[in-house]
Backbone as ProteinMPNN parsed JSONL, in Angstrom:
{"seq_chain_A": "MTARANQIPLSFPVTPAMAREDFLVSDSNREALAWIDRWPYWNAPLLYIYGPEGSGKTHLASIWKQLSKDGAVIENLDALAGDRPQEETLFHLYNRIRQNPGALLLTGTLPLAMVRFAIPDLASRLRACPQVALGLPDEHLLRALLVKLFSDRQMRIDVGVIEYCITRMERSFSAARDLVARLDQKSLNEKRAVSPAMVRSILMPEQDELFAEAD", "coords_chain_A": {"N_chain_A": [[24.86, -33.875, -80.036], [26.495, -36.048, -82.196], [26.79, -36.414, -85.746], [26.183, -39.403, -87.573], [28.882, -41.284, -88.856], [28.709, -42.967, -91.051], [26.27, -42.568, -93.134], [23.039, -43.659, -94.188], [22.286, -44.007, -97.545], [19.613, -42.356, -99.191], [16.856, -43.432, -101.123], [15.011, -41.967, -103.637], [11.746, -41.579, -105.091], [11.498, -42.226, -108.601], [10.543, -40.224, -111.23], [9.553, -40.663, -114.345], [9.963, -38.768, -117.359], [7.166, -38.125, -119.266], [5.997, -36.84, -121.418], [4.938, -35.957, -124.801], [7.109, -34.912, -126.21], [9.173, -36.102, -124.908], [9.33, -38.67, -125.724], [11.291, -41.182, -127.167], [12.19, -41.606, -130.404], [12.531, -44.146, -132.84], [13.315, -46.597, -135.397], [12.19, -48.828, -134.284], [9.882, -48.106, -132.947], [8.493, -46.293, -134.409], [6.209, -46.719, -136.033], [4.203, -47.334, -134.175], [4.052, -44.929, -132.736], [3.168, -43.302, -134.793], [0.559, -44.235, -135.106], [-0.546, -43.352, -132.678], [-0.289, -40.572, -132.988], [-2.014, -40.267, -135.081], [-4.541, -40.291, -134.079], [-7.664, -38.514, -133.81], [-8.239, -40.156, -135.991], [-8.504, -42.98, -136.432], [-9.124, -46.225, -137.91], [-10.696, -47.842, -136.475], [-12.277, -48.39, -133.255], [-10.499, -49.248, -131.403], [-7.172, -49.972, -130.396], [-4.29, -52.02, -130.295], [-1.21, -52.241, -128.719], [1.865, -53.826, -128.604], [4.806, -55.221, -127.062], [8.201, -55.757, -125.804], [8.986, -55.65, -122.249], [9.292, -52.416, -120.883], [9.505, -51.09, -123.299], [8.21, -48.791, -124.041], [5.445, -48.727, -123.981], [3.739, -47.818, -121.907], [4.416, -45.129, -121.925], [3.533, -44.348, -124.489], [0.812, -44.851, -124.108], [0.254, -42.928, -122.196], [0.687, -40.571, -123.648], [-1.344, -40.837, -125.577], [-3.586, -40.793, -123.92], [-3.63, -38.172, -123.065], [-4.28, -36.948, -125.453], [-6.738, -38.099, -126.214], [-8.425, -37.677, -124.086], [-11.096, -38.695, -123.009], [-10.672, -41.324, -123.583], [-10.216, -44.854, -122.959], [-7.752, -46.776, -121.241], [-6.135, -49.857, -121.064], [-3.673, -51.647, -119.628], [-1.141, -54.253, -119.842], [-2.436, -56.594, -120.975], [-1.88, -59.283, -121.224], [-1.692, -60.245, -118.6], [-4.271, -60.017, -117.75], [-5.743, -61.677, -119.438], [-7.352, -64.847, -119.56], [-8.427, -64.745, -117.071], [-11.584, -65.056, -116.286], [-13.698, -63.351, -115.073], [-12.46, -60.81, -115.287], [-12.1, -60.672, -118.022], [-14.765, -60.623, -118.847], [-15.523, -58.118, -117.91], [-13.906, -56.528, -119.551], [-15.004, -57.248, -122.021], [-17.594, -56.183, -121.828], [-16.899, -53.483, -121.713], [-15.737, -53.184, -124.231], [-17.985, -53.676, -125.905], [-19.591, -51.528, -125.145], [-18.107, -49.364, -126.054], [-18.178, -49.857, -128.759], [-20.865, -49.371, -129.288], [-21.326, -46.784, -128.483], [-19.892, -43.49, -128.954], [-16.45, -43.6, -128.542], [-13.205, -44.811, -127.393], [-10.554, -47.224, -127.129], [-7.451, -48.167, -125.81], [-5.223, -50.776, -125.767], [-2.551, -52.549, -124.198], [0.244, -54.825, -124.255], [2.497, -57.666, -124.003], [2.617, -59.669, -125.882], [1.732, -60.693, -129.258], [-1.716, -60.571, -130.318], [-2.617, -62.999, -131.329], [-1.265, -64.845, -129.856], [-2.141, -64.603, -127.307], [-3.91, -66.103, -124.729], [-7.208, -66.392, -124.352], [-10.102, -66.651, -122.209], [-12.674, -66.299, -123.024], [-14.049, -66.962, -126.003], [-15.454, -65.289, -127.874], [-14.63, -62.74, -127.151], [-11.923, -62.944, -127.708], [-11.956, -63.277, -130.543], [-12.996, -60.833, -131.396], [-11.147, -58.938, -130.422], [-8.854, -59.76, -131.759], [-9.383, -58.967, -134.275], [-8.919, -56.314, -134.349], [-6.84, -53.387, -135.033], [-3.337, -53.846, -134.595], [-0.083, -53.156, -133.345], [3.433, -53.542, -133.296], [6.146, -53.094, -130.976], [9.568, -52.941, -131.331], [12.856, -54.333, -130.416], [15.411, -52.19, -129.044], [17.545, -50.29, -131.228], [21.04, -49.388, -131.632], [21.177, -46.588, -131.61], [18.745, -45.808, -130.378], [19.037, -47.094, -127.903], [21.195, -45.737, -126.821], [20.113, -43.148, -126.554], [18.071, -43.785, -124.802], [19.444, -44.558, -122.463], [20.587, -42.1, -121.762], [18.235, -40.656, -121.194], [17.158, -42.17, -119.053], [19.129, -41.857, -117.078], [18.909, -39.106, -116.831], [16.276, -38.856, -115.878], [16.708, -39.639, -113.296], [18.154, -37.576, -112.422], [20.92, -37.617, -112.816], [24.152, -36.8, -113.777], [26.02, -37.826, -116.408], [29.047, -38.866, -117.892], [29.848, -38.817, -121.385], [31.529, -40.848, -122.228], [30.972, -42.901, -120.44], [28.418, -43.663, -121.17], [28.916, -44.695, -123.744], [30.568, -46.812, -123.055], [28.781, -48.438, -121.699], [26.995, -49.067, -123.803], [28.483, -50.734, -125.524], [28.783, -53.043, -124.091], [26.558, -53.975, -122.683], [23.464, -55.879, -122.462], [21.231, -55.614, -125.173], [18.466, -54.404, -124.562], [15.365, -53.029, -123.384], [14.627, -53.514, -120.712], [17.071, -54.321, -119.636], [18.525, -51.951, -119.806], [17.117, -50.26, -118.056], [17.44, -51.661, -115.653], [20.243, -51.611, -115.358], [20.785, -48.831, -115.097], [19.37, -48.261, -112.734], [20.787, -49.843, -110.892], [23.341, -48.706, -111.071], [22.783, -46.147, -110.135], [22.082, -46.697, -107.456], [24.487, -47.839, -106.556], [26.246, -45.726, -106.904], [25.205, -43.936, -105.037], [25.586, -45.407, -102.683], [28.368, -45.669, -102.567], [29.16, -43.092, -102.735], [30.289, -41.78, -104.974], [30.98, -40.732, -108.37], [29.465, -42.153, -111.318], [31.362, -44.376, -113.258], [33.321, -45.891, -115.94], [34.597, -48.072, -114.715], [32.868, -48.618, -112.605], [30.612, -49.407, -114.013], [31.651, -51.686, -115.201], [32.004, -53.277, -112.926], [29.441, -54.043, -112.39], [28.373, -55.145, -114.768], [30.319, -56.967, -115.553], [31.4, -58.631, -113.283], [33.317, -60.634, -112.775], [35.548, -59.936, -114.333], [36.069, -57.548, -113.086], [36.975, -58.342, -110.615], [39.41, -59.486, -111.363], [40.797, -57.211, -112.222], [40.979, -55.914, -109.771], [42.626, -57.656, -108.334], [44.961, -57.432, -109.834], [45.678, -54.847, -109.239]], "CA_chain_A": [[24.798, -35.18, -80.706], [27.298, -36.061, -83.422], [26.177, -37.108, -86.883], [26.776, -40.699, -87.879], [29.915, -41.234, -89.889], [28.205, -43.669, -92.234], [24.849, -42.331, -93.313], [22.375, -44.534, -95.145], [21.803, -43.233, -98.696], [18.171, -42.419, -99.365], [16.374, -43.611, -102.488], [13.813, -41.174, -103.88], [10.97, -42.069, -106.243], [11.913, -41.723, -109.91], [9.386, -39.849, -112.039], [9.982, -40.554, -115.743], [9.336, -37.733, -118.191], [6.23, -38.882, -120.099], [5.343, -35.985, -122.408], [5.149, -36.344, -126.197], [8.46, -34.55, -126.635], [10.132, -36.947, -124.205], [9.34, -40.012, -126.318], [12.461, -41.393, -128.014], [11.695, -42.218, -131.641], [13.466, -44.897, -133.677], [12.608, -47.505, -136.295], [11.506, -49.862, -133.504], [8.609, -47.635, -132.38], [7.956, -45.213, -135.241], [4.852, -47.034, -136.495], [3.287, -47.216, -133.037], [3.867, -43.506, -132.459], [2.346, -42.763, -135.878], [-0.831, -44.565, -134.768], [-0.975, -42.453, -131.602], [-0.418, -39.23, -133.558], [-3.114, -40.273, -136.052], [-5.8, -40.112, -133.361], [-8.765, -39.491, -133.709], [-8.574, -40.717, -137.308], [-8.283, -44.424, -136.503], [-10.175, -46.91, -138.664], [-11.368, -48.721, -135.519], [-12.323, -47.725, -131.951], [-9.593, -49.921, -130.492], [-5.816, -50.236, -130.88], [-3.479, -52.838, -129.384], [0.232, -52.06, -128.88], [2.558, -54.842, -127.808], [6.26, -55.212, -127.155], [8.876, -56.19, -124.579], [8.912, -54.794, -121.071], [10.09, -51.202, -120.94], [9.696, -50.619, -124.674], [7.537, -47.512, -124.259], [3.974, -48.877, -124.071], [3.101, -46.918, -120.939], [4.652, -43.76, -122.4], [2.598, -44.132, -125.598], [-0.536, -44.783, -123.537], [0.143, -41.633, -121.531], [0.538, -39.559, -124.714], [-2.682, -40.978, -126.17], [-4.583, -40.394, -122.921], [-3.694, -36.706, -123.098], [-4.936, -36.568, -126.707], [-8.113, -38.586, -126.323], [-9.175, -37.175, -122.923], [-12.041, -39.664, -122.437], [-10.341, -42.677, -124.011], [-9.871, -45.81, -121.904], [-6.485, -47.488, -121.42], [-5.936, -51.066, -120.265], [-2.323, -52.152, -119.858], [-0.834, -55.634, -119.44], [-3.522, -57.489, -121.362], [-1.436, -60.657, -120.996], [-1.998, -60.615, -117.219], [-5.732, -60.07, -117.625], [-6.273, -62.798, -120.227], [-7.475, -66.106, -118.838], [-9.246, -64.486, -115.884], [-12.902, -64.856, -116.897], [-14.391, -62.135, -114.623], [-11.846, -59.613, -115.864], [-12.406, -60.675, -119.457], [-16.158, -60.196, -119.0], [-15.523, -56.662, -117.742], [-13.335, -55.972, -120.772], [-15.966, -57.49, -123.094], [-18.648, -55.175, -121.664], [-16.316, -52.198, -122.097], [-15.591, -53.221, -125.69], [-19.317, -53.524, -126.505], [-20.072, -50.171, -124.897], [-17.374, -48.467, -126.941], [-18.684, -50.101, -130.106], [-22.215, -48.832, -129.408], [-21.296, -45.351, -128.221], [-18.601, -42.892, -129.321], [-15.415, -43.848, -127.543], [-12.035, -45.514, -127.916], [-9.844, -48.026, -126.142], [-6.081, -48.545, -126.12], [-4.751, -51.921, -125.001], [-1.131, -52.85, -124.367], [0.661, -56.131, -123.758], [3.822, -58.078, -124.469], [2.487, -60.682, -126.924], [0.712, -60.439, -130.292], [-3.005, -61.086, -129.875], [-2.764, -64.395, -131.735], [-0.615, -65.692, -128.864], [-2.768, -64.39, -126.006], [-4.909, -67.152, -124.471], [-8.404, -65.84, -123.725], [-11.088, -67.605, -121.698], [-13.932, -66.045, -123.728], [-13.744, -66.994, -127.444], [-16.006, -64.133, -128.585], [-13.753, -61.599, -126.882], [-10.683, -63.187, -128.454], [-12.162, -63.043, -131.976], [-13.195, -59.407, -131.629], [-9.899, -58.21, -130.204], [-7.873, -60.126, -132.786], [-9.749, -58.284, -135.52], [-8.598, -54.892, -134.233], [-5.464, -53.061, -135.431], [-2.311, -54.033, -133.58], [1.226, -52.707, -133.818], [4.49, -54.053, -132.424], [7.329, -52.321, -130.627], [10.717, -53.836, -131.426], [13.983, -54.108, -129.518], [16.093, -50.93, -129.397], [18.806, -50.299, -131.947], [22.087, -48.707, -130.854], [20.823, -45.171, -131.467], [17.691, -45.677, -129.363], [19.559, -47.516, -126.602], [22.021, -44.635, -126.32], [19.205, -42.081, -126.113], [17.329, -44.283, -123.641], [20.318, -44.465, -121.289], [20.671, -40.68, -121.403], [16.957, -40.281, -120.581], [17.011, -42.854, -117.761], [19.995, -41.163, -116.124], [18.343, -37.773, -116.632], [15.103, -39.009, -115.009], [17.224, -39.766, -111.922], [18.951, -36.37, -112.186], [22.321, -38.032, -112.78], [24.98, -36.27, -114.865], [26.891, -38.931, -116.8], [29.981, -38.58, -118.975], [29.546, -39.511, -122.638], [32.322, -42.071, -122.274], [30.284, -43.937, -119.663], [27.312, -44.135, -122.008], [29.482, -45.531, -124.801], [31.062, -48.038, -122.413], [27.585, -49.261, -121.465], [26.435, -49.507, -125.08], [29.272, -51.794, -126.143], [28.919, -54.205, -123.217], [25.305, -54.4, -122.051], [22.421, -56.525, -123.27], [20.458, -54.586, -125.875], [17.038, -54.506, -124.291], [14.859, -51.939, -122.551], [14.678, -53.908, -119.307], [18.47, -54.312, -119.21], [18.926, -50.556, -119.641], [16.507, -49.757, -116.821], [18.075, -52.342, -114.518], [21.604, -51.116, -115.219], [20.764, -47.461, -114.571], [18.935, -48.322, -111.334], [21.881, -50.39, -110.086], [24.404, -47.707, -111.028], [22.313, -45.08, -109.254], [22.2, -47.162, -106.073], [25.911, -48.02, -106.237], [26.813, -44.39, -106.799], [24.77, -43.399, -103.749], [26.21, -46.174, -101.597], [29.819, -45.44, -102.524], [29.36, -41.635, -102.751], [31.194, -41.397, -106.064], [30.324, -40.634, -109.67], [29.467, -43.354, -112.159], [32.529, -44.445, -114.129], [33.393, -47.177, -116.642], [34.95, -49.124, -113.758], [31.662, -48.973, -111.863], [29.777, -50.167, -114.949], [32.276, -53.004, -115.333], [31.779, -54.047, -111.699], [28.07, -54.554, -112.435], [28.146, -55.976, -115.952], [31.338, -58.02, -115.654], [32.032, -58.708, -111.956], [34.491, -61.508, -112.793], [36.662, -59.129, -114.819], [36.353, -56.532, -112.09], [37.8, -58.988, -109.592], [40.76, -59.635, -111.921], [41.419, -55.894, -112.174], [41.279, -55.614, -108.375], [43.782, -58.474, -107.952], [46.122, -56.867, -110.502], [46.06, -53.632, -108.516]], "C_chain_A": [[25.579, -35.108, -82.015], [26.594, -36.839, -84.508], [26.89, -38.426, -87.104], [27.783, -40.576, -89.006], [29.436, -41.867, -91.184], [26.697, -43.488, -92.332], [24.284, -43.262, -94.374], [21.864, -43.699, -96.307], [20.308, -43.431, -98.886], [17.831, -42.574, -100.838], [15.073, -42.847, -102.649], [13.068, -41.726, -105.087], [11.44, -41.424, -107.538], [10.66, -41.446, -110.731], [9.831, -39.675, -113.486], [9.26, -39.414, -116.46], [8.478, -38.421, -119.245], [5.499, -38.03, -121.123], [5.661, -36.474, -123.822], [6.58, -36.056, -126.628], [9.539, -35.382, -125.946], [10.225, -38.354, -124.796], [10.492, -40.133, -127.309], [12.054, -42.202, -129.242], [12.82, -42.937, -132.376], [12.639, -45.81, -134.577], [11.794, -48.54, -135.519], [10.138, -49.412, -132.984], [7.912, -46.588, -133.242], [6.512, -45.471, -135.674], [3.833, -46.874, -135.37], [3.012, -45.754, -132.713], [3.008, -42.859, -133.537], [0.863, -43.049, -135.634], [-1.357, -43.62, -133.689], [-1.213, -41.046, -132.161], [-1.587, -39.126, -134.532], [-4.475, -40.082, -135.373], [-6.347, -38.695, -133.586], [-9.14, -40.174, -135.029], [-8.116, -42.174, -137.424], [-9.399, -45.042, -137.344], [-10.901, -47.924, -137.797], [-11.368, -48.016, -134.164], [-11.308, -48.282, -130.957], [-8.239, -50.142, -131.156], [-5.071, -51.034, -129.824], [-2.009, -52.627, -129.721], [0.933, -53.091, -128.014], [4.067, -54.777, -128.055], [6.877, -55.607, -125.833], [8.738, -55.182, -123.451], [9.828, -53.586, -121.23], [10.256, -50.599, -122.31], [8.949, -49.33, -124.986], [6.024, -47.585, -124.323], [3.26, -47.901, -123.137], [3.265, -45.462, -121.367], [3.689, -43.426, -123.537], [1.166, -44.009, -125.085], [-0.771, -43.44, -122.857], [-0.053, -40.513, -122.552], [-0.868, -39.603, -125.284], [-3.768, -40.514, -125.208], [-4.732, -38.877, -122.899], [-4.414, -36.213, -124.347], [-6.421, -36.894, -126.69], [-9.017, -38.097, -125.2], [-10.053, -38.26, -122.289], [-11.746, -41.102, -122.854], [-9.93, -43.555, -122.841], [-8.569, -46.527, -122.251], [-6.457, -48.696, -120.505], [-4.563, -51.622, -120.621], [-2.197, -53.597, -119.376], [-1.981, -56.59, -119.731], [-3.16, -58.954, -121.1], [-1.818, -61.148, -119.6], [-3.496, -60.763, -116.993], [-6.316, -61.309, -118.303], [-6.264, -64.092, -119.42], [-8.273, -65.976, -117.559], [-10.649, -64.118, -116.365], [-13.642, -63.616, -116.387], [-13.79, -60.859, -115.218], [-12.101, -59.528, -117.36], [-13.836, -60.225, -119.706], [-16.276, -58.679, -118.862], [-14.991, -55.973, -118.996], [-14.303, -56.117, -121.943], [-17.097, -56.468, -123.036], [-18.138, -53.794, -122.087], [-16.189, -52.111, -123.606], [-16.939, -52.975, -126.368], [-19.858, -52.106, -126.315], [-19.389, -49.171, -125.822], [-17.831, -48.643, -128.384], [-20.035, -49.432, -130.326], [-22.263, -47.321, -129.253], [-19.945, -44.781, -128.657], [-17.585, -43.091, -128.198], [-14.253, -44.579, -128.178], [-11.313, -46.211, -126.768], [-8.442, -48.342, -126.658], [-5.663, -49.666, -125.186], [-3.255, -52.082, -125.222], [-0.828, -54.224, -123.773], [2.036, -56.466, -124.295], [3.769, -59.05, -125.632], [1.536, -60.223, -128.028], [-0.583, -61.125, -129.89], [-3.22, -62.554, -130.25], [-2.172, -65.35, -130.704], [-1.201, -65.537, -127.465], [-3.9, -65.399, -125.823], [-6.077, -66.582, -123.67], [-9.329, -66.956, -123.245], [-12.409, -67.472, -122.444], [-13.646, -65.967, -125.227], [-14.256, -65.776, -128.202], [-15.151, -62.883, -128.37], [-12.469, -61.737, -127.688], [-10.851, -62.833, -129.934], [-12.32, -61.556, -132.276], [-11.896, -58.615, -131.459], [-8.886, -58.511, -131.303], [-8.179, -59.496, -134.135], [-9.37, -56.807, -135.494], [-7.167, -54.624, -134.707], [-4.501, -53.314, -134.282], [-0.95, -53.693, -134.174], [2.279, -53.108, -132.786], [5.567, -53.001, -132.162], [8.512, -53.284, -130.619], [11.782, -53.546, -130.379], [14.742, -52.857, -129.963], [17.343, -51.151, -130.239], [19.814, -49.481, -131.128], [21.749, -47.248, -130.607], [19.782, -44.983, -130.365], [18.214, -46.049, -127.986], [20.411, -46.408, -125.983], [21.134, -43.508, -125.777], [18.427, -42.496, -124.869], [18.172, -44.192, -122.374], [20.43, -43.017, -120.817], [19.399, -40.245, -120.682], [16.8, -40.906, -119.192], [17.895, -42.208, -116.7], [19.431, -39.782, -115.801], [17.126, -37.83, -115.713], [15.514, -39.1, -113.543], [18.129, -38.594, -111.543], [20.424, -36.705, -111.997], [23.049, -37.476, -114.003], [26.046, -37.312, -115.188], [27.78, -38.519, -117.967], [29.632, -39.402, -120.212], [30.309, -40.826, -122.735], [31.685, -43.215, -121.514], [29.142, -44.529, -120.48], [27.846, -45.078, -123.086], [30.007, -46.852, -124.243], [29.891, -48.993, -122.156], [27.086, -49.883, -122.762], [27.165, -50.725, -125.631], [29.322, -53.073, -125.315], [27.612, -54.749, -122.656], [24.409, -55.162, -123.016], [21.568, -55.436, -123.909], [18.967, -54.82, -125.695], [16.641, -53.353, -123.378], [14.984, -52.279, -121.074], [16.11, -53.897, -118.783], [18.958, -52.89, -118.968], [18.38, -49.992, -118.334], [17.177, -50.361, -115.588], [19.479, -51.795, -114.28], [21.632, -49.722, -114.606], [20.356, -47.453, -113.096], [20.063, -48.815, -110.433], [23.048, -49.418, -109.982], [24.035, -46.547, -110.105], [22.506, -45.482, -107.793], [23.663, -47.302, -105.649], [26.608, -46.672, -106.069], [26.451, -43.74, -105.464], [25.496, -44.086, -102.594], [27.691, -45.817, -101.425], [30.185, -43.96, -102.569], [30.416, -41.217, -103.779], [30.442, -41.433, -107.386], [30.412, -41.955, -110.424], [30.645, -43.278, -113.125], [32.49, -45.757, -114.899], [33.728, -48.33, -115.696], [33.733, -49.571, -112.956], [30.719, -49.787, -112.743], [30.324, -51.59, -115.075], [32.0, -53.871, -114.112], [30.388, -54.656, -111.657], [27.872, -55.526, -113.592], [29.103, -57.166, -116.026], [32.078, -58.161, -114.329], [33.278, -59.588, -111.927], [35.716, -60.731, -113.255], [37.051, -58.074, -113.793], [37.227, -57.1, -110.988], [39.231, -59.157, -110.073], [41.506, -58.295, -111.876], [41.835, -55.549, -110.74], [42.506, -56.382, -107.914], [45.061, -57.913, -108.578], [46.627, -55.615, -109.788], [46.743, -53.987, -107.199]], "O_chain_A": [[25.353, -34.221, -82.838], [25.886, -37.808, -84.232], [28.088, -38.536, -86.843], [27.566, -39.857, -89.982], [29.717, -41.369, -92.274], [25.94, -44.196, -91.667], [24.966, -43.609, -95.338], [21.084, -42.771, -96.094], [19.801, -44.545, -98.757], [18.436, -41.932, -101.697], [14.132, -43.054, -101.882], [13.681, -42.276, -106.002], [11.743, -40.232, -107.576], [9.818, -42.326, -110.908], [10.423, -38.652, -113.829], [8.09, -39.139, -116.192], [8.99, -39.213, -120.037], [4.473, -38.458, -121.649], [6.548, -37.306, -124.013], [7.195, -36.859, -127.33], [10.696, -35.364, -126.365], [11.095, -39.136, -124.413], [10.651, -39.287, -128.189], [11.624, -43.35, -129.123], [13.922, -42.408, -132.518], [11.409, -45.795, -134.524], [10.813, -49.071, -136.04], [9.316, -50.252, -132.617], [6.87, -46.056, -132.861], [5.689, -44.556, -135.681], [2.741, -46.346, -135.579], [1.87, -45.379, -132.446], [2.208, -41.97, -133.243], [0.011, -42.208, -135.919], [-2.488, -43.142, -133.779], [-2.217, -40.408, -131.843], [-2.095, -38.033, -134.784], [-5.454, -39.744, -136.039], [-5.566, -37.744, -133.558], [-10.241, -40.709, -135.16], [-7.436, -42.552, -138.379], [-10.478, -44.466, -137.478], [-11.637, -48.769, -138.307], [-10.542, -47.131, -133.938], [-11.257, -47.847, -129.806], [-8.169, -50.462, -132.343], [-5.191, -50.776, -128.627], [-1.6, -52.809, -130.868], [0.633, -53.219, -126.827], [4.529, -54.34, -129.109], [6.167, -55.778, -124.842], [8.416, -54.015, -123.673], [10.978, -53.709, -121.651], [11.063, -49.687, -122.487], [9.05, -48.823, -126.103], [5.377, -46.602, -124.685], [2.297, -47.243, -123.53], [2.353, -44.655, -121.19], [3.094, -42.348, -123.553], [0.398, -43.173, -125.561], [-1.866, -42.883, -122.932], [-0.866, -39.612, -122.341], [-1.514, -38.57, -125.458], [-4.757, -39.911, -125.626], [-5.837, -38.36, -122.733], [-5.083, -35.18, -124.312], [-7.255, -36.083, -127.093], [-10.24, -38.099, -125.342], [-9.79, -38.696, -121.169], [-12.504, -42.008, -122.507], [-9.369, -43.074, -121.856], [-8.317, -46.845, -123.414], [-6.723, -48.582, -119.309], [-4.315, -52.017, -121.76], [-3.026, -54.092, -118.612], [-2.442, -57.308, -118.844], [-4.032, -59.767, -120.792], [-2.212, -62.301, -119.421], [-3.932, -61.542, -116.145], [-7.266, -61.912, -117.803], [-5.312, -64.393, -118.701], [-8.746, -66.974, -117.014], [-10.876, -62.991, -116.805], [-14.179, -62.873, -117.209], [-14.516, -59.943, -115.604], [-12.296, -58.441, -117.902], [-14.097, -59.516, -120.678], [-17.026, -58.035, -119.595], [-15.544, -54.971, -119.449], [-14.415, -55.211, -122.769], [-17.516, -55.943, -124.068], [-18.853, -53.033, -122.738], [-16.498, -51.077, -124.198], [-17.034, -52.168, -127.293], [-20.501, -51.553, -127.207], [-20.026, -48.24, -126.314], [-17.865, -47.678, -129.146], [-20.324, -48.972, -131.431], [-23.13, -46.656, -129.819], [-18.958, -45.515, -128.722], [-17.857, -42.775, -127.04], [-14.298, -44.929, -129.358], [-11.447, -45.838, -125.603], [-8.273, -48.738, -127.811], [-5.739, -49.531, -123.964], [-2.747, -51.786, -126.304], [-1.549, -54.716, -122.904], [2.667, -55.648, -124.964], [4.777, -59.244, -126.311], [0.623, -59.442, -127.762], [-0.559, -62.144, -129.199], [-3.936, -63.27, -129.551], [-2.528, -66.528, -130.673], [-0.809, -66.251, -126.543], [-4.76, -65.524, -126.695], [-5.957, -66.32, -122.473], [-9.338, -68.056, -123.797], [-13.186, -68.425, -122.496], [-13.052, -64.988, -125.68], [-13.565, -65.273, -129.088], [-14.969, -62.075, -129.282], [-11.987, -60.77, -128.278], [-9.994, -62.168, -130.515], [-11.832, -61.073, -133.298], [-11.59, -57.731, -132.259], [-8.146, -57.624, -131.73], [-7.335, -59.492, -135.032], [-9.489, -56.121, -136.51], [-6.362, -55.553, -134.774], [-4.817, -53.027, -133.127], [-0.703, -53.917, -135.359], [2.055, -53.028, -131.578], [5.853, -52.147, -133.001], [8.458, -54.328, -129.969], [11.636, -52.638, -129.561], [14.714, -52.506, -131.143], [18.109, -52.083, -129.994], [19.481, -48.951, -130.068], [22.003, -46.723, -129.523], [19.922, -44.101, -129.518], [17.876, -45.394, -127.001], [20.357, -46.171, -124.777], [21.37, -42.985, -124.688], [18.154, -41.676, -123.993], [17.67, -43.792, -121.324], [20.375, -42.741, -119.619], [19.469, -39.544, -119.672], [16.355, -40.238, -118.258], [17.471, -42.028, -115.558], [19.466, -39.338, -114.653], [16.953, -36.957, -114.863], [14.766, -38.691, -112.654], [18.781, -38.605, -110.499], [21.092, -36.147, -111.126], [22.603, -37.666, -115.135], [26.876, -37.641, -114.341], [27.313, -37.894, -118.92], [29.177, -40.541, -120.103], [29.791, -41.809, -123.266], [31.836, -44.375, -121.896], [28.927, -45.741, -120.48], [27.278, -46.147, -123.31], [29.899, -47.892, -124.894], [30.002, -50.2, -122.369], [26.79, -51.077, -122.816], [26.534, -51.648, -126.147], [29.845, -54.086, -125.78], [27.575, -55.89, -122.194], [24.581, -55.091, -124.233], [21.223, -54.45, -123.258], [18.299, -55.366, -126.572], [17.48, -52.776, -122.687], [15.397, -51.441, -120.272], [16.354, -53.518, -117.637], [19.72, -52.645, -118.033], [19.101, -49.323, -117.592], [17.446, -49.665, -114.608], [19.864, -51.543, -113.138], [22.418, -49.46, -113.696], [20.936, -46.717, -112.297], [20.276, -48.279, -109.345], [23.678, -49.313, -108.93], [24.885, -46.029, -109.38], [23.026, -44.706, -106.991], [24.036, -46.933, -104.535], [27.458, -46.508, -105.194], [27.281, -43.079, -104.839], [25.956, -43.436, -101.655], [28.195, -45.683, -100.31], [31.357, -43.6, -102.457], [31.306, -40.417, -103.492], [29.402, -42.081, -107.507], [31.312, -42.763, -110.195], [30.891, -42.237, -113.735], [31.713, -46.649, -114.557], [33.209, -49.435, -115.853], [33.58, -50.756, -112.659], [30.099, -50.743, -112.277], [29.572, -52.564, -115.059], [31.784, -55.075, -114.247], [30.164, -55.659, -110.98], [27.282, -56.593, -113.425], [28.736, -58.239, -116.504], [33.265, -57.843, -114.253], [34.198, -59.331, -111.15], [36.789, -60.839, -112.661], [38.228, -57.746, -113.648], [38.12, -56.418, -110.483], [40.17, -58.994, -109.294], [42.689, -58.244, -111.538], [42.898, -54.97, -110.515], [43.339, -55.841, -107.187], [46.116, -57.91, -107.944], [47.828, -55.352, -109.734], [47.138, -53.095, -106.448]]}, "name": "protein", "num_of_chains": 1, "seq": "MTARANQIPLSFPVTPAMAREDFLVSDSNREALAWIDRWPYWNAPLLYIYGPEGSGKTHLASIWKQLSKDGAVIENLDALAGDRPQEETLFHLYNRIRQNPGALLLTGTLPLAMVRFAIPDLASRLRACPQVALGLPDEHLLRALLVKLFSDRQMRIDVGVIEYCITRMERSFSAARDLVARLDQKSLNEKRAVSPAMVRSILMPEQDELFAEAD"}
């Protein structure tokens, strides 16, 4: 039996590096990381971290979970808010932590003042807790993030490709993750290394077509 000439590229699960030393520090997340490192010397049993998708909330929660051992983590508070049964469960957890030694880390995308709760008492208690924001990445963090995302996928990328991405892509965490995922898939499909031309074909397909016509 002969092997197929065109084999289907396989996509393997990506396991991000989530240790403390893998966290990329910049001005946009330094305060949040300081809160995590300050554990167990918080001035409250609860902390809320919020920021855009992909900004490092899950990574920070993972670091804190390793430190606190028995601490509870609830992510995506925005999705939970407004669902009364889930809010009641959270309210019971909050009261139990207040009465007994314990701690809770919450994450979400919005500041608590903008989260719409169904239970007013829960809203007032959570809004009184410390909260810290994660900002959008600056150029230094975005560059380091791209390197980490490619590394998580075991992709060796030329420095010139990283710089090409930086100067042309949207400066957000979600855009970086999406771009790396698409480049990984395109590289697998076409069986060639990532290049500036490949980045251009994804970020600026119209320009890529012009280059193809010129050739």
